[in-house]
CSV table of C-alpha atoms in Angstrom, one decimal:
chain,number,residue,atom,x,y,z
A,1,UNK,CA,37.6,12.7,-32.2
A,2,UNK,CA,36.9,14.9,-35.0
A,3,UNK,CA,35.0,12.6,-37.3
A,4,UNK,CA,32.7,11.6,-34.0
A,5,UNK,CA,32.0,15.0,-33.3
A,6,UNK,CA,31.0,15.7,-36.9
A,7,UNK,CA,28.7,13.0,-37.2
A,8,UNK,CA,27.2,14.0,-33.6
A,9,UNK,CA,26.6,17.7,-34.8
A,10,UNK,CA,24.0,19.8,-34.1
A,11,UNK,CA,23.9,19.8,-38.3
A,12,UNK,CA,23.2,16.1,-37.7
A,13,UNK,CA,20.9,16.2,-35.4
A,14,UNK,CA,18.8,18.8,-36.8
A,15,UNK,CA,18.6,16.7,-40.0
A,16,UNK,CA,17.9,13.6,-38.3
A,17,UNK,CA,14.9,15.2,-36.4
A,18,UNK,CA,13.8,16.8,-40.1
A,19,UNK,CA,13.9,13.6,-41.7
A,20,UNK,CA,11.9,11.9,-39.3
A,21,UNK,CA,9.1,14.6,-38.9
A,22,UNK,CA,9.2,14.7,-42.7
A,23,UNK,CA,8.7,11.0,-42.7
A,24,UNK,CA,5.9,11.2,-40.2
A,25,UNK,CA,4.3,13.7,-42.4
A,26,UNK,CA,4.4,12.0,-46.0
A,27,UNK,CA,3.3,8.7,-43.8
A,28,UNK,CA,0.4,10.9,-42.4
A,29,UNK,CA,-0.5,12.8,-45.6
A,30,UNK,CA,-0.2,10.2,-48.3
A,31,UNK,CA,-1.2,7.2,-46.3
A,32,UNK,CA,-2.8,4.8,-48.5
A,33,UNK,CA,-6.0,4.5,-46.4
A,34,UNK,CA,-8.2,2.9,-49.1
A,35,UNK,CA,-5.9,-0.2,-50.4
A,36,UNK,CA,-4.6,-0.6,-46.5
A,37,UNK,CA,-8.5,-0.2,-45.2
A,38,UNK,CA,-9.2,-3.1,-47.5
A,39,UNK,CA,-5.9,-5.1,-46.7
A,40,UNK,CA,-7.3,-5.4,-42.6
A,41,UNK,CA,-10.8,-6.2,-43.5
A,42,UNK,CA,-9.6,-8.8,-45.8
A,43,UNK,CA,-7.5,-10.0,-42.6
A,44,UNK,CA,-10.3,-10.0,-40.5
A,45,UNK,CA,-12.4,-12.0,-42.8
A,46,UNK,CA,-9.6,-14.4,-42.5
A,47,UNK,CA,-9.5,-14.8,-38.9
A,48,UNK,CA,-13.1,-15.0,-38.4
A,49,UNK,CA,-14.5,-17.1,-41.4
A,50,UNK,CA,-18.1,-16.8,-42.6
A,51,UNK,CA,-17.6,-13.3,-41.5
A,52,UNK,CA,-18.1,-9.8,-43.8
A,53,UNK,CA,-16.2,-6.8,-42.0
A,54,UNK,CA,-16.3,-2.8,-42.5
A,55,UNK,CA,-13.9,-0.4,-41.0
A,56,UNK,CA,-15.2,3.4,-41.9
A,57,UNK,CA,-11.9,4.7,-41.6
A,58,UNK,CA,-8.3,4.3,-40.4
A,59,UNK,CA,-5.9,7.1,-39.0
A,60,UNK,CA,-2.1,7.1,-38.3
A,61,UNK,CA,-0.7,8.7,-36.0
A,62,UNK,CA,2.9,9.5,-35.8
A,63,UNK,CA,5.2,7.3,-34.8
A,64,UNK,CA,3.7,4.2,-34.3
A,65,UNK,CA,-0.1,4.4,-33.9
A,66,UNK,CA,-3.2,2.9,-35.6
A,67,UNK,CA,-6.6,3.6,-34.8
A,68,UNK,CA,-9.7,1.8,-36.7
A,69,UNK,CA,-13.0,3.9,-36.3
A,70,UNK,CA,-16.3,1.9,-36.7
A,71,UNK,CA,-15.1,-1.5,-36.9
A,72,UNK,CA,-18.4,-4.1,-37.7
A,73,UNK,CA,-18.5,-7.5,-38.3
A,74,UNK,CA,-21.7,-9.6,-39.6
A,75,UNK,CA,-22.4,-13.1,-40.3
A,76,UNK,CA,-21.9,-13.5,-44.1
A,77,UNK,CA,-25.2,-14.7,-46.1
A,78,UNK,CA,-27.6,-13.6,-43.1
A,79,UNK,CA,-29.8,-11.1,-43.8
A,80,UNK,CA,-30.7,-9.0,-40.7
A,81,UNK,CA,-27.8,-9.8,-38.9
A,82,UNK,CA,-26.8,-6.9,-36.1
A,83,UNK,CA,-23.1,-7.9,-36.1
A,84,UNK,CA,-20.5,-7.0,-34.3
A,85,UNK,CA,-19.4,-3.0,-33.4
A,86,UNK,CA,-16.4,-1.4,-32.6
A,87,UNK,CA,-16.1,2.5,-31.8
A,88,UNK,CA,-12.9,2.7,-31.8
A,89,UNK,CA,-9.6,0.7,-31.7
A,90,UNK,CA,-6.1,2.0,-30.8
A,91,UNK,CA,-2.7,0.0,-31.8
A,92,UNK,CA,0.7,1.5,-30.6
A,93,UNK,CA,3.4,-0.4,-31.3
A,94,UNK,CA,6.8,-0.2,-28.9
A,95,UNK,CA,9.1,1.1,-31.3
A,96,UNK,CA,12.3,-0.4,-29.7
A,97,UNK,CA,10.5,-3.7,-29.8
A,98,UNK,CA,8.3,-3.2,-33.4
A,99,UNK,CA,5.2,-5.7,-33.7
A,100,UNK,CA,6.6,-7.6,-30.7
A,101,UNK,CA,5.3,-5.0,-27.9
A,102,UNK,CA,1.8,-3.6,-28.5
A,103,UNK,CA,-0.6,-1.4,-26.7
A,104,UNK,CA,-3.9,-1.8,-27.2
A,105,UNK,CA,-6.8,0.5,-26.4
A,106,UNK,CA,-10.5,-0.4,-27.6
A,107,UNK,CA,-13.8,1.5,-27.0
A,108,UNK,CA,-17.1,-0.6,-27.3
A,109,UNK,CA,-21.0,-1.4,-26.8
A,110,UNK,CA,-20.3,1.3,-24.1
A,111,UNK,CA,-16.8,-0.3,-22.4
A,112,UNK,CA,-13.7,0.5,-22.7
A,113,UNK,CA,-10.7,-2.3,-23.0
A,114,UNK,CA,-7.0,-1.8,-22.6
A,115,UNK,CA,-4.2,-4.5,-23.0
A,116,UNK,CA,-0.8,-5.2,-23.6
A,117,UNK,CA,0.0,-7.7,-26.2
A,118,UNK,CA,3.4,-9.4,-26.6
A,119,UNK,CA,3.9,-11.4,-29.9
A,120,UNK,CA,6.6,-13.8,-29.1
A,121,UNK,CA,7.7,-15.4,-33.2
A,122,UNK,CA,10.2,-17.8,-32.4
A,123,UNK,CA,8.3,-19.6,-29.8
A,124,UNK,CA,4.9,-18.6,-31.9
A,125,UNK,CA,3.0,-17.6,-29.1
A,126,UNK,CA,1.4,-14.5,-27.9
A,127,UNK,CA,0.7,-13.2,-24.6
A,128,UNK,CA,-1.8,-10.5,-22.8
A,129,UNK,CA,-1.2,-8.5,-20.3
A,130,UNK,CA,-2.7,-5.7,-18.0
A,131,UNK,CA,-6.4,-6.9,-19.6
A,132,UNK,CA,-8.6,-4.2,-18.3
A,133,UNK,CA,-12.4,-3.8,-19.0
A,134,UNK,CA,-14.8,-1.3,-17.5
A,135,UNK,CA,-18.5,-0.9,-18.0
A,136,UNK,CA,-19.1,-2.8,-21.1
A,137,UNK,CA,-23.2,-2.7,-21.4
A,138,UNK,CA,-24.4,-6.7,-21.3
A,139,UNK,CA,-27.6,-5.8,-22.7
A,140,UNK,CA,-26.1,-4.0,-25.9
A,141,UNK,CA,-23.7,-6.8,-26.6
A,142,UNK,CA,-26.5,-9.7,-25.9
A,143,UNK,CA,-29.1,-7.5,-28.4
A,144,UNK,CA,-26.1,-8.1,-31.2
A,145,UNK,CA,-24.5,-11.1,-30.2
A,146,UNK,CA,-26.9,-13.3,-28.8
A,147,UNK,CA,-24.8,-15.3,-26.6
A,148,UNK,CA,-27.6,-16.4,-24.4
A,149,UNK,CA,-31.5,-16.9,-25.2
A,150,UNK,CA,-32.7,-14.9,-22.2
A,151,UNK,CA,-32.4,-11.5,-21.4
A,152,UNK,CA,-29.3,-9.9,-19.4
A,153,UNK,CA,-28.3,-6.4,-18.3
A,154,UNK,CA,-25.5,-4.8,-16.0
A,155,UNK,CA,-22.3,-3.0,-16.2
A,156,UNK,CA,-18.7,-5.9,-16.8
A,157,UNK,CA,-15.8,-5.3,-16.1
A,158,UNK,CA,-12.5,-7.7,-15.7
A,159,UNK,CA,-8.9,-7.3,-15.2
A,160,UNK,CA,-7.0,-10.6,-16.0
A,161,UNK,CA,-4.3,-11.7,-18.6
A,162,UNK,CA,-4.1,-14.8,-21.2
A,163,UNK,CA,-1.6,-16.4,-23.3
A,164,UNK,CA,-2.1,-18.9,-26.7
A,165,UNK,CA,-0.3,-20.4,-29.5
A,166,UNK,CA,-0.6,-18.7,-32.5
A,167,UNK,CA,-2.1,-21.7,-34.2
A,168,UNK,CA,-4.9,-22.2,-31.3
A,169,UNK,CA,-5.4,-18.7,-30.6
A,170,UNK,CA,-9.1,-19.8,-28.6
A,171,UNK,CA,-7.5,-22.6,-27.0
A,172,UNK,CA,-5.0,-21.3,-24.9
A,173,UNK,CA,-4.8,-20.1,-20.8
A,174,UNK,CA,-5.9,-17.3,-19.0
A,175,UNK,CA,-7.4,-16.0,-15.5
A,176,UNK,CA,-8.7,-12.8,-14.3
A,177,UNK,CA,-11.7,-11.6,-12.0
A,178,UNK,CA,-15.4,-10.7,-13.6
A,179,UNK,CA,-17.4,-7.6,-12.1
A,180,UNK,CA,-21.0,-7.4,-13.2
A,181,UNK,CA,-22.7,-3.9,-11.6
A,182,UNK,CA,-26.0,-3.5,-11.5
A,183,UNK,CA,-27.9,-6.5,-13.5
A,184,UNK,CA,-30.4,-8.8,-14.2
A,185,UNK,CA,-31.1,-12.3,-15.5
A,186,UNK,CA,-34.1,-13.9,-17.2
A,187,UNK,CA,-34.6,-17.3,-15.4
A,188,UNK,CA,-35.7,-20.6,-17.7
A,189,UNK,CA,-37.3,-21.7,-14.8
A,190,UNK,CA,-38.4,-20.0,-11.9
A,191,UNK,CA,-36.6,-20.2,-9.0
A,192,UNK,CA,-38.1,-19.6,-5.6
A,193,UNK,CA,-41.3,-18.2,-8.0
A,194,UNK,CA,-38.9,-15.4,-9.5
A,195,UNK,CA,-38.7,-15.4,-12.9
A,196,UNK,CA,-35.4,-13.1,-13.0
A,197,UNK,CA,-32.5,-12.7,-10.6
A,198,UNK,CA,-32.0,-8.8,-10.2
A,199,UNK,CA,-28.5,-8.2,-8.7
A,200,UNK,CA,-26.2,-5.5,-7.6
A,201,UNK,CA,-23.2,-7.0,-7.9
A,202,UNK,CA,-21.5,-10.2,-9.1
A,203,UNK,CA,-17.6,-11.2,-8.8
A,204,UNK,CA,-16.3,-14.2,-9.3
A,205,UNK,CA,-12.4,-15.3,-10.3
A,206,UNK,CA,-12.5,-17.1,-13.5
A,207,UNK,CA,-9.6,-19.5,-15.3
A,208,UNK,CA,-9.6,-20.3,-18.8
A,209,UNK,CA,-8.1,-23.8,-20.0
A,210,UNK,CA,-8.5,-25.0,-23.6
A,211,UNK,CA,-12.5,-23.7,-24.1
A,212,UNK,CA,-13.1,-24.7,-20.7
A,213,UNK,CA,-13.8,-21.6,-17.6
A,214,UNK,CA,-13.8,-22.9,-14.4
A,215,UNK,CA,-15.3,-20.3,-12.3
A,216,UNK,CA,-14.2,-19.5,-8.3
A,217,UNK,CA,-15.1,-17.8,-5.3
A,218,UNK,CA,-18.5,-16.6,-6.8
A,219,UNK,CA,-20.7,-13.9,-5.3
A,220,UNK,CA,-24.0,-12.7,-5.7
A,221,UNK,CA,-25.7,-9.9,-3.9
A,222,UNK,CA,-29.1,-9.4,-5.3
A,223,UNK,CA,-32.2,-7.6,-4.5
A,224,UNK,CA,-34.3,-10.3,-3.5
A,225,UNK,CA,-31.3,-13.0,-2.6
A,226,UNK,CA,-28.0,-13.3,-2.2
A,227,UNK,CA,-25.7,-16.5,-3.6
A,228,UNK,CA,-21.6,-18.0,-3.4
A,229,UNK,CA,-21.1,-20.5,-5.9
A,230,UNK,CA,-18.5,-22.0,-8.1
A,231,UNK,CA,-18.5,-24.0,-11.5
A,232,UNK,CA,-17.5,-24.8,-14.7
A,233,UNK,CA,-18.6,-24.1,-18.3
A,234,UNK,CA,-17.2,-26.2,-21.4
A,235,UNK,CA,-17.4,-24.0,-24.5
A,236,UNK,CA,-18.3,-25.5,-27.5
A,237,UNK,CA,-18.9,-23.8,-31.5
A,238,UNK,CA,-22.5,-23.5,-30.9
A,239,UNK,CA,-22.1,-21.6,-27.3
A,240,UNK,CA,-25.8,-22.0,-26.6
A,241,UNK,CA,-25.1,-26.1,-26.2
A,242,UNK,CA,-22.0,-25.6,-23.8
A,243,UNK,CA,-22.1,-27.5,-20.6
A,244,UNK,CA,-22.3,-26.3,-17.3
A,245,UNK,CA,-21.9,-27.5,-14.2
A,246,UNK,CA,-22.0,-25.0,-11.0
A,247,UNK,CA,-22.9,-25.1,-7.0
A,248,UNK,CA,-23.5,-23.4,-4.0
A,249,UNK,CA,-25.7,-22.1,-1.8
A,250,UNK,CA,-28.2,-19.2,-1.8
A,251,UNK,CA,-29.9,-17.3,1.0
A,252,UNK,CA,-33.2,-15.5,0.6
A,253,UNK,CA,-33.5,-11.4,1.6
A,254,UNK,CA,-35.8,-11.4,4.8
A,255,UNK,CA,-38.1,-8.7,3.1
A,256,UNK,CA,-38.7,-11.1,0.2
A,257,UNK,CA,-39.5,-14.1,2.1
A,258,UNK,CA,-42.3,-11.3,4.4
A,259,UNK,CA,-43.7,-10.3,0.9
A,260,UNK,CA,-44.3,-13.9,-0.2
A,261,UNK,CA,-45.0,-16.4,2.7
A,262,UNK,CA,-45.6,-19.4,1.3
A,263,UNK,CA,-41.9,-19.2,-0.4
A,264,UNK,CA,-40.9,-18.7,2.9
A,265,UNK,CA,-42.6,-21.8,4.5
A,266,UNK,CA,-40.9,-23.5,1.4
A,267,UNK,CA,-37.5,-22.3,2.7
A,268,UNK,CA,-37.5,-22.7,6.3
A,269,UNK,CA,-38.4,-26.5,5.2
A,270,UNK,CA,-35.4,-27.0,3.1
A,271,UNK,CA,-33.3,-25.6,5.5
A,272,UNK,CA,-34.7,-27.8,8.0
A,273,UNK,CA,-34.2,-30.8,5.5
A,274,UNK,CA,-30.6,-30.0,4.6
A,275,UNK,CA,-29.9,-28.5,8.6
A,276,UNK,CA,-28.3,-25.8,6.9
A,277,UNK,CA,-29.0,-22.0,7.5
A,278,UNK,CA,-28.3,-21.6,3.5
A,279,UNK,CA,-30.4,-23.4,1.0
A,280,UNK,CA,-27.7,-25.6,-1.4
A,281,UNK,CA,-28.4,-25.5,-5.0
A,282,UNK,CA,-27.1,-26.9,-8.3
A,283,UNK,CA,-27.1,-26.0,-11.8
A,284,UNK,CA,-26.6,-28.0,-15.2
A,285,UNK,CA,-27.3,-29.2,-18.6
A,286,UNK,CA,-26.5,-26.5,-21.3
A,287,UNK,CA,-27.3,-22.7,-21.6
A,288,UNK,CA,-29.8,-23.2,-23.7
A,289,UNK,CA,-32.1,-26.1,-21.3
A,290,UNK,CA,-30.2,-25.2,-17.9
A,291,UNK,CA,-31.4,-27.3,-14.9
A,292,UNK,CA,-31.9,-26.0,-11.4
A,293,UNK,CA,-32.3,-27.7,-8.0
A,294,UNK,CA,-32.0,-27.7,-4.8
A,295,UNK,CA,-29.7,-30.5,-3.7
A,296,UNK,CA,-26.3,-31.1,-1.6
């Protein structure tokens, strides 16, 4: 009894806690920003090939937090290339379960991201958790990434989770639900003689299953129409020749049809034709040459 309550001291435990702020501090003061700054941008080259990366700097944070300030990533070779940004990116790891339970917080193009990722080694697999995006500015990210050839705006957000195999990290599952606040889309084609769809709002539940997203219980409620839809996309390398396939059915606002009558007489004959009181439309090709038409 004796020994245990010398080694359970308060002389103990005031060393213990001295060591460990001591370690916290030699960690924070000499931590060797410029050799490990290079060691992750080498990394990130490595997971995204063809890729040059810059992070402006690193900070640690005692116990178990990393945070990467102006994180960019640009398309080796190609002059003019906007890149990638990150503001900020925030990795706490669980100290009870080190490198196997991670928070992550991430601010970007506007957004901010949270997760929690659990790395699973045996089984080689990783999984995420409590995905949660809010206000992430479309335009800003379409001006640097260029995922579509048309211009887009609006506010995204998505809550959802997703799990892959450490050797397929793209090809794995997930699910979750999109919000997109206050938007816009450039049309290829007009549609009802509007060359964008301005919106207020779009949900939609979406499922991710080996590049492909099948997309559920789709709304739109937009200024001059309103739509429910649902679809798939099949991702490819070249994102702008993935295939699409969507339907559903879309109902024009009554002050748009006053402002241009001879859509209107166009309308009430398709709804005559179809004897629906919604007009039913399909989409596909690829999201570079979409196809639209109305059509059961």
């Amino acid at each position: 009894m004796k020994v245990i309550r010398t080694i359970f001291s308060w002389r103990t435990i005031l060393y213990l806690a001295y060591a460990l702020i001591l370690t916290g501090l030699l960690l924070y003061v000499r931590f060797p920003t410029k050799k490990f700054t290079q060691f992750c941008e080498n990394r990130l080259e490595l997971i995204f090939p063809e890729s040059d990366c810059n992070i402006d700097r690193i900070i640690y944070q005692f116990p178990s937090t990393l945070t990467f300030n102006g994180v960019s990533l640009r398309r080796s070779g190609v002059s003019g290339d906007p890149g990638f940004f990150v503001d900020r990116l925030s990795v706490t790891a669980d100290l009870p379960k080190l490198m196997s339970n991670i928070t992550l917080a991430v601010t970007f193009y506007g957004g901010a991201l949270s997760a929690r990722l659990e790395v699973d080694a045996a089984a080689k697999r990783i999984e995420m958790h409590d995905i949660r995006l809010a206000g992430l500015d479309v335009a800003g990210l379409q001006k640097d990434l260029v995922i579509l050839d048309r211009k887009v705006s609006g506010k995204l957000g998505f809550t959802g989770s997703y799990q892959a195999a450490f050797e397929n990290l793209a090809g794995g599952t997930g699910k979750g639900q999109v919000v997109v606040d206050a938007g816009s889309v450039e049309l290829m084609q007009p549609v009802l003689s509007l060359q964008q769809i301005d919106f207020y709002q779009v949900v939609c539940n979406l499922r991710y299953e080996n590049r492909k997203l099948l997309f559920s219980e789709g709304t739109l409620n937009g200024k001059d129409l309103t739509a429910d839809f649902t679809g798939e996309l099949q991702a490819v390398s070249s994102f702008l020749a993935s295939e699409m396939q969507f339907g559903g059915r879309l109902i024009p606002q009554a002050i748009f049809l006053e402002i241009h009558p001879q859509e209107k007489r166009m309308v009430q004959g398709l709804m005559k034709r179809y004897n629906m009181t919604a007009l039913p439309f399909k989409i596909g090709g690829t999201l570079s040459s979409p196809t639209f038409r109305f059509s059961t």
